[in-house]
Amino acid sequence: MVMGNKPRIGIIGCGQIAKIRHVPELAKSEHAELAGFYDFIPEHAEILANQYGGKVYGHYEDMLKDSSVDGVIICTSNDSHGKISVEALGQDKYVLCEKPMSMSLEEAAMVVEADRKSKAFYMAAHNQRFTLAHRKAKEILQSKKMGRVLFFRCTLAHTGPENFSVNRSTSTWYLNKKSSGFGCITDLGIHKCDVIRYMLGEGFTKVAAVAGTRDKRDAAGNFVDVYDNAACVLETESGVMGTLNLSYSNYGPMENGVYFYCENGVLRVYNDANCALEVMMKNGERASYFSEANPCSHVVDTFAMAIQNKEFSPVAAEESYEAMRVV
């Protein structure tokens, strides 16, 4: 691709995350063109093509072989993320893949190797890195104004994926171990394992957890075969300790916050609906940031601009692998 041209991006998987995030943002982007759609249920692809324009592909392999397509956004179930990523990179297609990058570390390593050999790059869709509050929190923590981070406390909890998926039932692939993996750990935990590492600027060396299925049941009334709740304890390279609580059984307002307890005060991110970031210093000083939500996730534009400008991956395969390792 010649620098400056808009990359043409195809969508593989036309479920809920594609419908509510990636496709609308791609359609509005000034940095990319929407090339087309594939879904194993053709009607899903056809609906989006009729709404936004673009070609409907009979198979994702046809999209990968299309020389007019520069990159793909993979929004399929977890069990196909690694396979399709490796195939796309092998065709020198740029890849933006929903999390998690694969179902196992072995497969994740294959994605990293395919990325290394490809003329294109792999980007993980770790969207929490791109929120205004998380970016500002990273800036504050890295400035050392708060002093050393001593401990963190993090929660990501909502009503369960059956309330967000396309079919709106407990038959969703998210609650099936074969297609999902470890339930709330691979769905919710992967977000926080990545973004906390991103904000702290260091990886984790110790991990422990208690996880189980306490609430979600299938149509027959049996517990689903993935974890719906998990309580985790983590420690970083420098000794920062923290807890991570994950749940599919929070039937109140969604929780998506993290507290950093530092030598000089406390940093609270997404604790208050009216204030995305709060700084409370030990000396009594206080500051608040971002009362308004992000206008968009910034994931698609960041991906497209990196292709357009011949830059490195904004979220490299190796970084995604580290989040997978913790999970």
GROMACS .gro file of C-alpha atoms in nm:
model
  327
    1MET     CA    1   0.000   0.000   0.000
    2VAL     CA    2   0.117   0.351  -0.081
    3MET     CA    3   0.142   0.572   0.227
    4GLY     CA    4  -0.154   0.807   0.249
    5ASN     CA    5  -0.410   0.580   0.082
    6LYS     CA    6  -0.703   0.462   0.291
    7PRO     CA    7  -0.675   0.093   0.374
    8ARG     CA    8  -0.972  -0.122   0.276
    9ILE     CA    9  -1.089  -0.324   0.575
   10GLY     CA   10  -1.318  -0.629   0.584
   11ILE     CA   11  -1.526  -0.758   0.873
   12ILE     CA   12  -1.508  -1.128   0.966
   13GLY     CA   13  -1.794  -1.209   1.202
   14CYS     CA   14  -2.106  -0.991   1.208
   15GLY     CA   15  -2.228  -1.039   1.564
   16GLN     CA   16  -2.303  -0.784   1.831
   17ILE     CA   17  -1.955  -0.635   1.879
   18ALA     CA   18  -1.927  -0.580   1.503
   19LYS     CA   19  -2.274  -0.425   1.488
   20ILE     CA   20  -2.239  -0.184   1.779
   21ARG     CA   21  -1.871  -0.090   1.757
   22HIS     CA   22  -1.645  -0.193   1.471
   23VAL     CA   23  -1.875  -0.150   1.173
   24PRO     CA   24  -2.021   0.192   1.272
   25GLU     CA   25  -1.674   0.323   1.358
   26LEU     CA   26  -1.527   0.186   1.035
   27ALA     CA   27  -1.811   0.338   0.831
   28LYS     CA   28  -1.748   0.680   0.990
   29SER     CA   29  -1.369   0.664   0.974
   30GLU     CA   30  -1.181   0.915   0.764
   31HIS     CA   31  -0.882   0.681   0.761
   32ALA     CA   32  -1.028   0.359   0.615
   33GLU     CA   33  -1.282   0.215   0.373
   34LEU     CA   34  -1.525  -0.066   0.449
   35ALA     CA   35  -1.452  -0.346   0.203
   36GLY     CA   36  -1.711  -0.606   0.297
   37PHE     CA   37  -1.847  -0.868   0.535
   38TYR     CA   38  -1.839  -1.236   0.615
   39ASP     CA   39  -2.043  -1.433   0.867
   40PHE     CA   40  -2.117  -1.804   0.884
   41ILE     CA   41  -2.483  -1.696   0.894
   42PRO     CA   42  -2.498  -1.513   0.557
   43GLU     CA   43  -2.803  -1.308   0.655
   44HIS     CA   44  -2.602  -1.130   0.925
   45ALA     CA   45  -2.347  -1.016   0.667
   46GLU     CA   46  -2.617  -0.921   0.418
   47ILE     CA   47  -2.798  -0.701   0.671
   48LEU     CA   48  -2.481  -0.501   0.740
   49ALA     CA   49  -2.390  -0.481   0.371
   50ASN     CA   50  -2.735  -0.343   0.290
   51GLN     CA   51  -2.700  -0.086   0.567
   52TYR     CA   52  -2.339   0.025   0.512
   53GLY     CA   53  -2.245  -0.095   0.163
   54GLY     CA   54  -1.966  -0.337   0.079
   55LYS     CA   55  -1.934  -0.687  -0.057
   56VAL     CA   56  -2.069  -1.003   0.107
   57TYR     CA   57  -1.815  -1.286   0.097
   58GLY     CA   58  -1.918  -1.651   0.087
   59HIS     CA   59  -1.624  -1.749   0.308
   60TYR     CA   60  -1.366  -1.553   0.505
   61GLU     CA   61  -1.093  -1.722   0.297
   62ASP     CA   62  -1.233  -1.543  -0.009
   63MET     CA   63  -1.186  -1.214   0.173
   64LEU     CA   64  -0.829  -1.304   0.265
   65LYS     CA   65  -0.751  -1.389  -0.100
   66ASP     CA   66  -0.898  -1.061  -0.227
   67SER     CA   67  -0.601  -0.841  -0.320
   68SER     CA   68  -0.815  -0.527  -0.284
   69VAL     CA   69  -0.860  -0.595   0.090
   70ASP     CA   70  -0.573  -0.461   0.304
   71GLY     CA   71  -0.686  -0.574   0.647
   72VAL     CA   72  -0.955  -0.750   0.847
   73ILE     CA   73  -1.131  -0.707   1.179
   74ILE     CA   74  -1.198  -1.046   1.338
   75CYS     CA   75  -1.515  -1.052   1.548
   76THR     CA   76  -1.587  -1.425   1.557
   77SER     CA   77  -1.617  -1.654   1.859
   78ASN     CA   78  -1.301  -1.703   2.066
   79ASP     CA   79  -1.225  -2.050   1.932
   80SER     CA   80  -1.153  -1.917   1.581
   81HIS     CA   81  -0.954  -1.602   1.670
   82GLY     CA   82  -0.612  -1.767   1.655
   83LYS     CA   83  -0.677  -1.971   1.342
   84ILE     CA   84  -0.813  -1.683   1.135
   85SER     CA   85  -0.543  -1.444   1.261
   86VAL     CA   86  -0.267  -1.681   1.153
   87GLU     CA   87  -0.429  -1.731   0.811
   88ALA     CA   88  -0.479  -1.357   0.758
   89LEU     CA   89  -0.123  -1.269   0.857
   90GLY     CA   90  -0.004  -1.544   0.624
   91GLN     CA   91  -0.181  -1.358   0.341
   92ASP     CA   92  -0.013  -1.034   0.458
   93LYS     CA   93  -0.343  -0.886   0.572
   94TYR     CA   94  -0.340  -0.645   0.866
   95VAL     CA   95  -0.534  -0.793   1.156
   96LEU     CA   96  -0.742  -0.627   1.426
   97CYS     CA   97  -0.871  -0.911   1.642
   98GLU     CA   98  -1.120  -0.905   1.926
   99LYS     CA   99  -0.992  -1.038   2.257
  100PRO     CA  100  -0.878  -1.292   2.358
  101MET     CA  101  -0.622  -1.358   2.084
  102SER     CA  102  -0.673  -1.736   2.109
  103MET     CA  103  -0.794  -2.022   2.329
  104SER     CA  104  -0.448  -2.134   2.446
  105LEU     CA  105  -0.093  -2.009   2.493
  106GLU     CA  106   0.027  -2.251   2.226
  107GLU     CA  107  -0.209  -2.098   1.970
  108ALA     CA  108  -0.124  -1.747   2.091
  109ALA     CA  109   0.243  -1.822   2.025
  110MET     CA  110   0.148  -1.923   1.671
  111VAL     CA  111  -0.015  -1.581   1.621
  112VAL     CA  112   0.300  -1.408   1.750
  113GLU     CA  113   0.514  -1.611   1.508
  114ALA     CA  114   0.279  -1.541   1.215
  115ASP     CA  115   0.292  -1.171   1.300
  116ARG     CA  116   0.673  -1.182   1.302
  117LYS     CA  117   0.682  -1.337   0.953
  118SER     CA  118   0.408  -1.122   0.797
  119LYS     CA  119   0.452  -0.802   0.599
  120ALA     CA  120   0.146  -0.674   0.787
  121PHE     CA  121   0.084  -0.662   1.163
  122TYR     CA  122  -0.148  -0.797   1.432
  123MET     CA  123  -0.334  -0.564   1.668
  124ALA     CA  124  -0.538  -0.682   1.965
  125ALA     CA  125  -0.865  -0.496   2.023
  126HIS     CA  126  -0.787  -0.411   2.385
  127ASN     CA  127  -1.020  -0.113   2.374
  128GLN     CA  128  -0.976  -0.013   2.740
  129ARG     CA  129  -0.627   0.115   2.656
  130PHE     CA  130  -0.784   0.382   2.440
  131THR     CA  131  -1.026   0.538   2.687
  132LEU     CA  132  -0.944   0.893   2.793
  133ALA     CA  133  -0.945   0.802   3.163
  134HIS     CA  134  -0.710   0.505   3.134
  135ARG     CA  135  -0.467   0.705   2.922
  136LYS     CA  136  -0.468   0.993   3.169
  137ALA     CA  137  -0.427   0.750   3.459
  138LYS     CA  138  -0.119   0.602   3.289
  139GLU     CA  139   0.023   0.951   3.242
  140ILE     CA  140  -0.030   1.039   3.609
  141LEU     CA  141   0.111   0.712   3.740
  142GLN     CA  142   0.417   0.730   3.513
  143SER     CA  143   0.482   1.092   3.620
  144LYS     CA  144   0.550   0.964   3.976
  145LYS     CA  145   0.335   1.245   4.119
  146MET     CA  146   0.145   0.981   4.315
  147GLY     CA  147   0.466   0.814   4.428
  148ARG     CA  148   0.502   0.438   4.417
  149VAL     CA  149   0.192   0.230   4.348
  150LEU     CA  150   0.146  -0.001   4.646
  151PHE     CA  151  -0.179  -0.183   4.575
  152PHE     CA  152  -0.467  -0.184   4.327
  153ARG     CA  153  -0.828  -0.301   4.348
  154CYS     CA  154  -1.018  -0.372   4.029
  155THR     CA  155  -1.366  -0.497   3.937
  156LEU     CA  156  -1.535  -0.574   3.607
  157ALA     CA  157  -1.885  -0.708   3.659
  158HIS     CA  158  -2.210  -0.703   3.464
  159THR     CA  159  -2.529  -0.904   3.416
  160GLY     CA  160  -2.375  -1.161   3.182
  161PRO     CA  161  -2.301  -1.198   2.809
  162GLU     CA  162  -2.645  -1.339   2.733
  163ASN     CA  163  -2.776  -0.985   2.781
  164PHE     CA  164  -2.539  -0.840   2.520
  165SER     CA  165  -2.503  -1.111   2.254
  166VAL     CA  166  -2.707  -1.130   1.934
  167ASN     CA  167  -2.940  -1.411   2.042
  168ARG     CA  168  -3.002  -1.274   2.395
  169SER     CA  169  -3.010  -1.615   2.564
  170THR     CA  170  -2.791  -1.846   2.771
  171SER     CA  171  -2.729  -2.047   2.452
  172THR     CA  172  -2.482  -1.775   2.350
  173TRP     CA  173  -2.135  -1.905   2.262
  174TYR     CA  174  -1.991  -1.692   2.544
  175LEU     CA  175  -2.133  -1.941   2.795
  176ASN     CA  176  -2.000  -2.249   2.615
  177LYS     CA  177  -1.648  -2.364   2.711
  178LYS     CA  178  -1.570  -2.507   2.366
  179SER     CA  179  -1.624  -2.172   2.193
  180SER     CA  180  -1.550  -1.930   2.477
  181GLY     CA  181  -1.275  -2.072   2.697
  182PHE     CA  182  -1.290  -1.969   3.061
  183GLY     CA  183  -1.601  -1.751   3.066
  184CYS     CA  184  -1.564  -1.432   3.268
  185ILE     CA  185  -1.186  -1.478   3.288
  186THR     CA  186  -1.127  -1.473   2.910
  187ASP     CA  187  -1.413  -1.231   2.845
  188LEU     CA  188  -1.372  -0.977   3.126
  189GLY     CA  189  -1.040  -1.057   3.291
  190ILE     CA  190  -0.839  -1.022   2.970
  191HIS     CA  191  -0.943  -0.654   2.953
  192LYS     CA  192  -0.811  -0.577   3.299
  193CYS     CA  193  -0.499  -0.793   3.278
  194ASP     CA  194  -0.400  -0.586   2.976
  195VAL     CA  195  -0.505  -0.236   3.084
  196ILE     CA  196  -0.358  -0.258   3.436
  197ARG     CA  197  -0.031  -0.378   3.287
  198TYR     CA  198  -0.055  -0.089   3.039
  199MET     CA  199  -0.115   0.172   3.310
  200LEU     CA  200   0.153   0.040   3.547
  201GLY     CA  201   0.407  -0.011   3.270
  202GLU     CA  202   0.509  -0.356   3.395
  203GLY     CA  203   0.394  -0.715   3.375
  204PHE     CA  204   0.266  -0.965   3.630
  205THR     CA  205   0.482  -1.236   3.781
  206LYS     CA  206   0.240  -1.397   4.030
  207VAL     CA  207  -0.125  -1.489   3.979
  208ALA     CA  208  -0.376  -1.683   4.189
  209ALA     CA  209  -0.753  -1.718   4.165
  210VAL     CA  210  -1.065  -1.884   4.294
  211ALA     CA  211  -1.317  -1.927   4.012
  212GLY     CA  212  -1.642  -2.109   3.966
  213THR     CA  213  -1.994  -2.120   3.825
  214ARG     CA  214  -2.246  -1.990   4.075
  215ASP     CA  215  -2.540  -1.854   3.877
  216LYS     CA  216  -2.562  -1.904   3.500
  217ARG     CA  217  -2.766  -2.202   3.379
  218ASP     CA  218  -2.846  -2.341   3.036
  219ALA     CA  219  -3.192  -2.403   2.890
  220ALA     CA  220  -3.211  -2.738   3.076
  221GLY     CA  221  -3.144  -2.572   3.410
  222ASN     CA  222  -2.788  -2.701   3.447
  223PHE     CA  223  -2.494  -2.478   3.533
  224VAL     CA  224  -2.307  -2.363   3.221
  225ASP     CA  225  -1.958  -2.507   3.175
  226VAL     CA  226  -1.766  -2.177   3.202
  227TYR     CA  227  -1.678  -1.965   3.504
  228ASP     CA  228  -1.928  -1.689   3.579
  229ASN     CA  229  -1.739  -1.549   3.882
  230ALA     CA  230  -1.371  -1.521   3.975
  231ALA     CA  231  -1.168  -1.361   4.252
  232CYS     CA  232  -0.804  -1.305   4.153
  233VAL     CA  233  -0.487  -1.187   4.326
  234LEU     CA  234  -0.192  -1.056   4.122
  235GLU     CA  235   0.159  -0.920   4.178
  236THR     CA  236   0.376  -0.727   3.933
  237GLU     CA  237   0.748  -0.742   3.862
  238SER     CA  238   0.820  -0.462   4.112
  239GLY     CA  239   0.593  -0.604   4.382
  240VAL     CA  240   0.271  -0.407   4.328
  241MET     CA  241  -0.009  -0.626   4.463
  242GLY     CA  242  -0.373  -0.617   4.365
  243THR     CA  243  -0.709  -0.787   4.342
  244LEU     CA  244  -0.927  -0.843   4.036
  245ASN     CA  245  -1.292  -0.937   4.078
  246LEU     CA  246  -1.487  -1.061   3.776
  247SER     CA  247  -1.856  -1.142   3.759
  248TYR     CA  248  -2.141  -1.227   3.525
  249SER     CA  249  -2.391  -1.200   3.811
  250ASN     CA  250  -2.394  -0.829   3.888
  251TYR     CA  251  -2.763  -0.741   3.844
  252GLY     CA  252  -2.713  -0.379   3.942
  253PRO     CA  253  -2.518  -0.109   3.755
  254MET     CA  254  -2.215  -0.236   3.567
  255GLU     CA  255  -1.882  -0.199   3.752
  256ASN     CA  256  -1.568  -0.128   3.552
  257GLY     CA  257  -1.339   0.052   3.794
  258VAL     CA  258  -0.993   0.035   3.941
  259TYR     CA  259  -0.838   0.200   4.249
  260PHE     CA  260  -0.463   0.259   4.273
  261TYR     CA  261  -0.340   0.308   4.629
  262CYS     CA  262  -0.014   0.503   4.607
  263GLU     CA  263   0.242   0.651   4.846
  264ASN     CA  264   0.103   1.002   4.798
  265GLY     CA  265  -0.267   0.935   4.752
  266VAL     CA  266  -0.536   0.742   4.569
  267LEU     CA  267  -0.622   0.733   4.198
  268ARG     CA  268  -0.975   0.616   4.114
  269VAL     CA  269  -1.068   0.526   3.756
  270TYR     CA  270  -1.431   0.475   3.649
  271ASN     CA  271  -1.552   0.468   4.008
  272ASP     CA  272  -1.810   0.745   3.963
  273ALA     CA  273  -2.058   0.771   3.676
  274ASN     CA  274  -2.015   1.148   3.673
  275CYS     CA  275  -1.636   1.152   3.691
  276ALA     CA  276  -1.417   0.908   3.502
  277LEU     CA  277  -1.095   0.985   3.690
  278GLU     CA  278  -1.032   1.119   4.041
  279VAL     CA  279  -0.702   1.204   4.208
  280MET     CA  280  -0.703   1.237   4.588
  281MET     CA  281  -0.367   1.337   4.731
  282LYS     CA  282  -0.256   1.263   5.087
  283ASN     CA  283  -0.209   1.638   5.144
  284GLY     CA  284  -0.578   1.706   5.066
  285GLU     CA  285  -0.544   1.817   4.703
  286ARG     CA  286  -0.807   1.678   4.465
  287ALA     CA  287  -0.855   1.676   4.090
  288SER     CA  288  -1.126   1.533   3.863
  289TYR     CA  289  -1.118   1.456   3.491
  290PHE     CA  290  -1.353   1.359   3.210
  291SER     CA  291  -1.716   1.395   3.308
  292GLU     CA  292  -1.812   1.297   2.953
  293ALA     CA  293  -1.781   0.950   2.801
  294ASN     CA  294  -1.550   0.870   2.510
  295PRO     CA  295  -1.714   0.966   2.178
  296CYS     CA  296  -1.597   0.628   2.036
  297SER     CA  297  -1.358   0.347   2.121
  298HIS     CA  298  -1.078   0.487   1.896
  299VAL     CA  299  -0.975   0.127   1.822
  300VAL     CA  300  -1.067   0.122   1.452
  301ASP     CA  301  -0.919   0.463   1.371
  302THR     CA  302  -0.598   0.377   1.557
  303PHE     CA  303  -0.571   0.053   1.358
  304ALA     CA  304  -0.642   0.225   1.027
  305MET     CA  305  -0.401   0.514   1.086
  306ALA     CA  306  -0.120   0.276   1.179
  307ILE     CA  307  -0.172   0.093   0.846
  308GLN     CA  308  -0.202   0.417   0.652
  309ASN     CA  309   0.116   0.564   0.803
  310LYS     CA  310   0.317   0.240   0.790
  311GLU     CA  311   0.359   0.236   1.168
  312PHE     CA  312   0.404  -0.051   1.411
  313SER     CA  313   0.104  -0.222   1.568
  314PRO     CA  314  -0.065  -0.004   1.834
  315VAL     CA  315  -0.119  -0.317   2.048
  316ALA     CA  316   0.145  -0.566   1.941
  317ALA     CA  317   0.097  -0.942   1.934
  318GLU     CA  318   0.359  -0.982   2.208
  319GLU     CA  319   0.161  -0.754   2.439
  320SER     CA  320  -0.158  -0.945   2.376
  321TYR     CA  321   0.032  -1.265   2.446
  322GLU     CA  322   0.130  -1.128   2.790
  323ALA     CA  323  -0.237  -1.066   2.875
  324MET     CA  324  -0.314  -1.420   2.758
  325ARG     CA  325  -0.035  -1.556   2.978
  326VAL     CA  326  -0.192  -1.399   3.287
  327VAL     CA  327  -0.537  -1.531   3.193
   0.00000   0.00000   0.00000
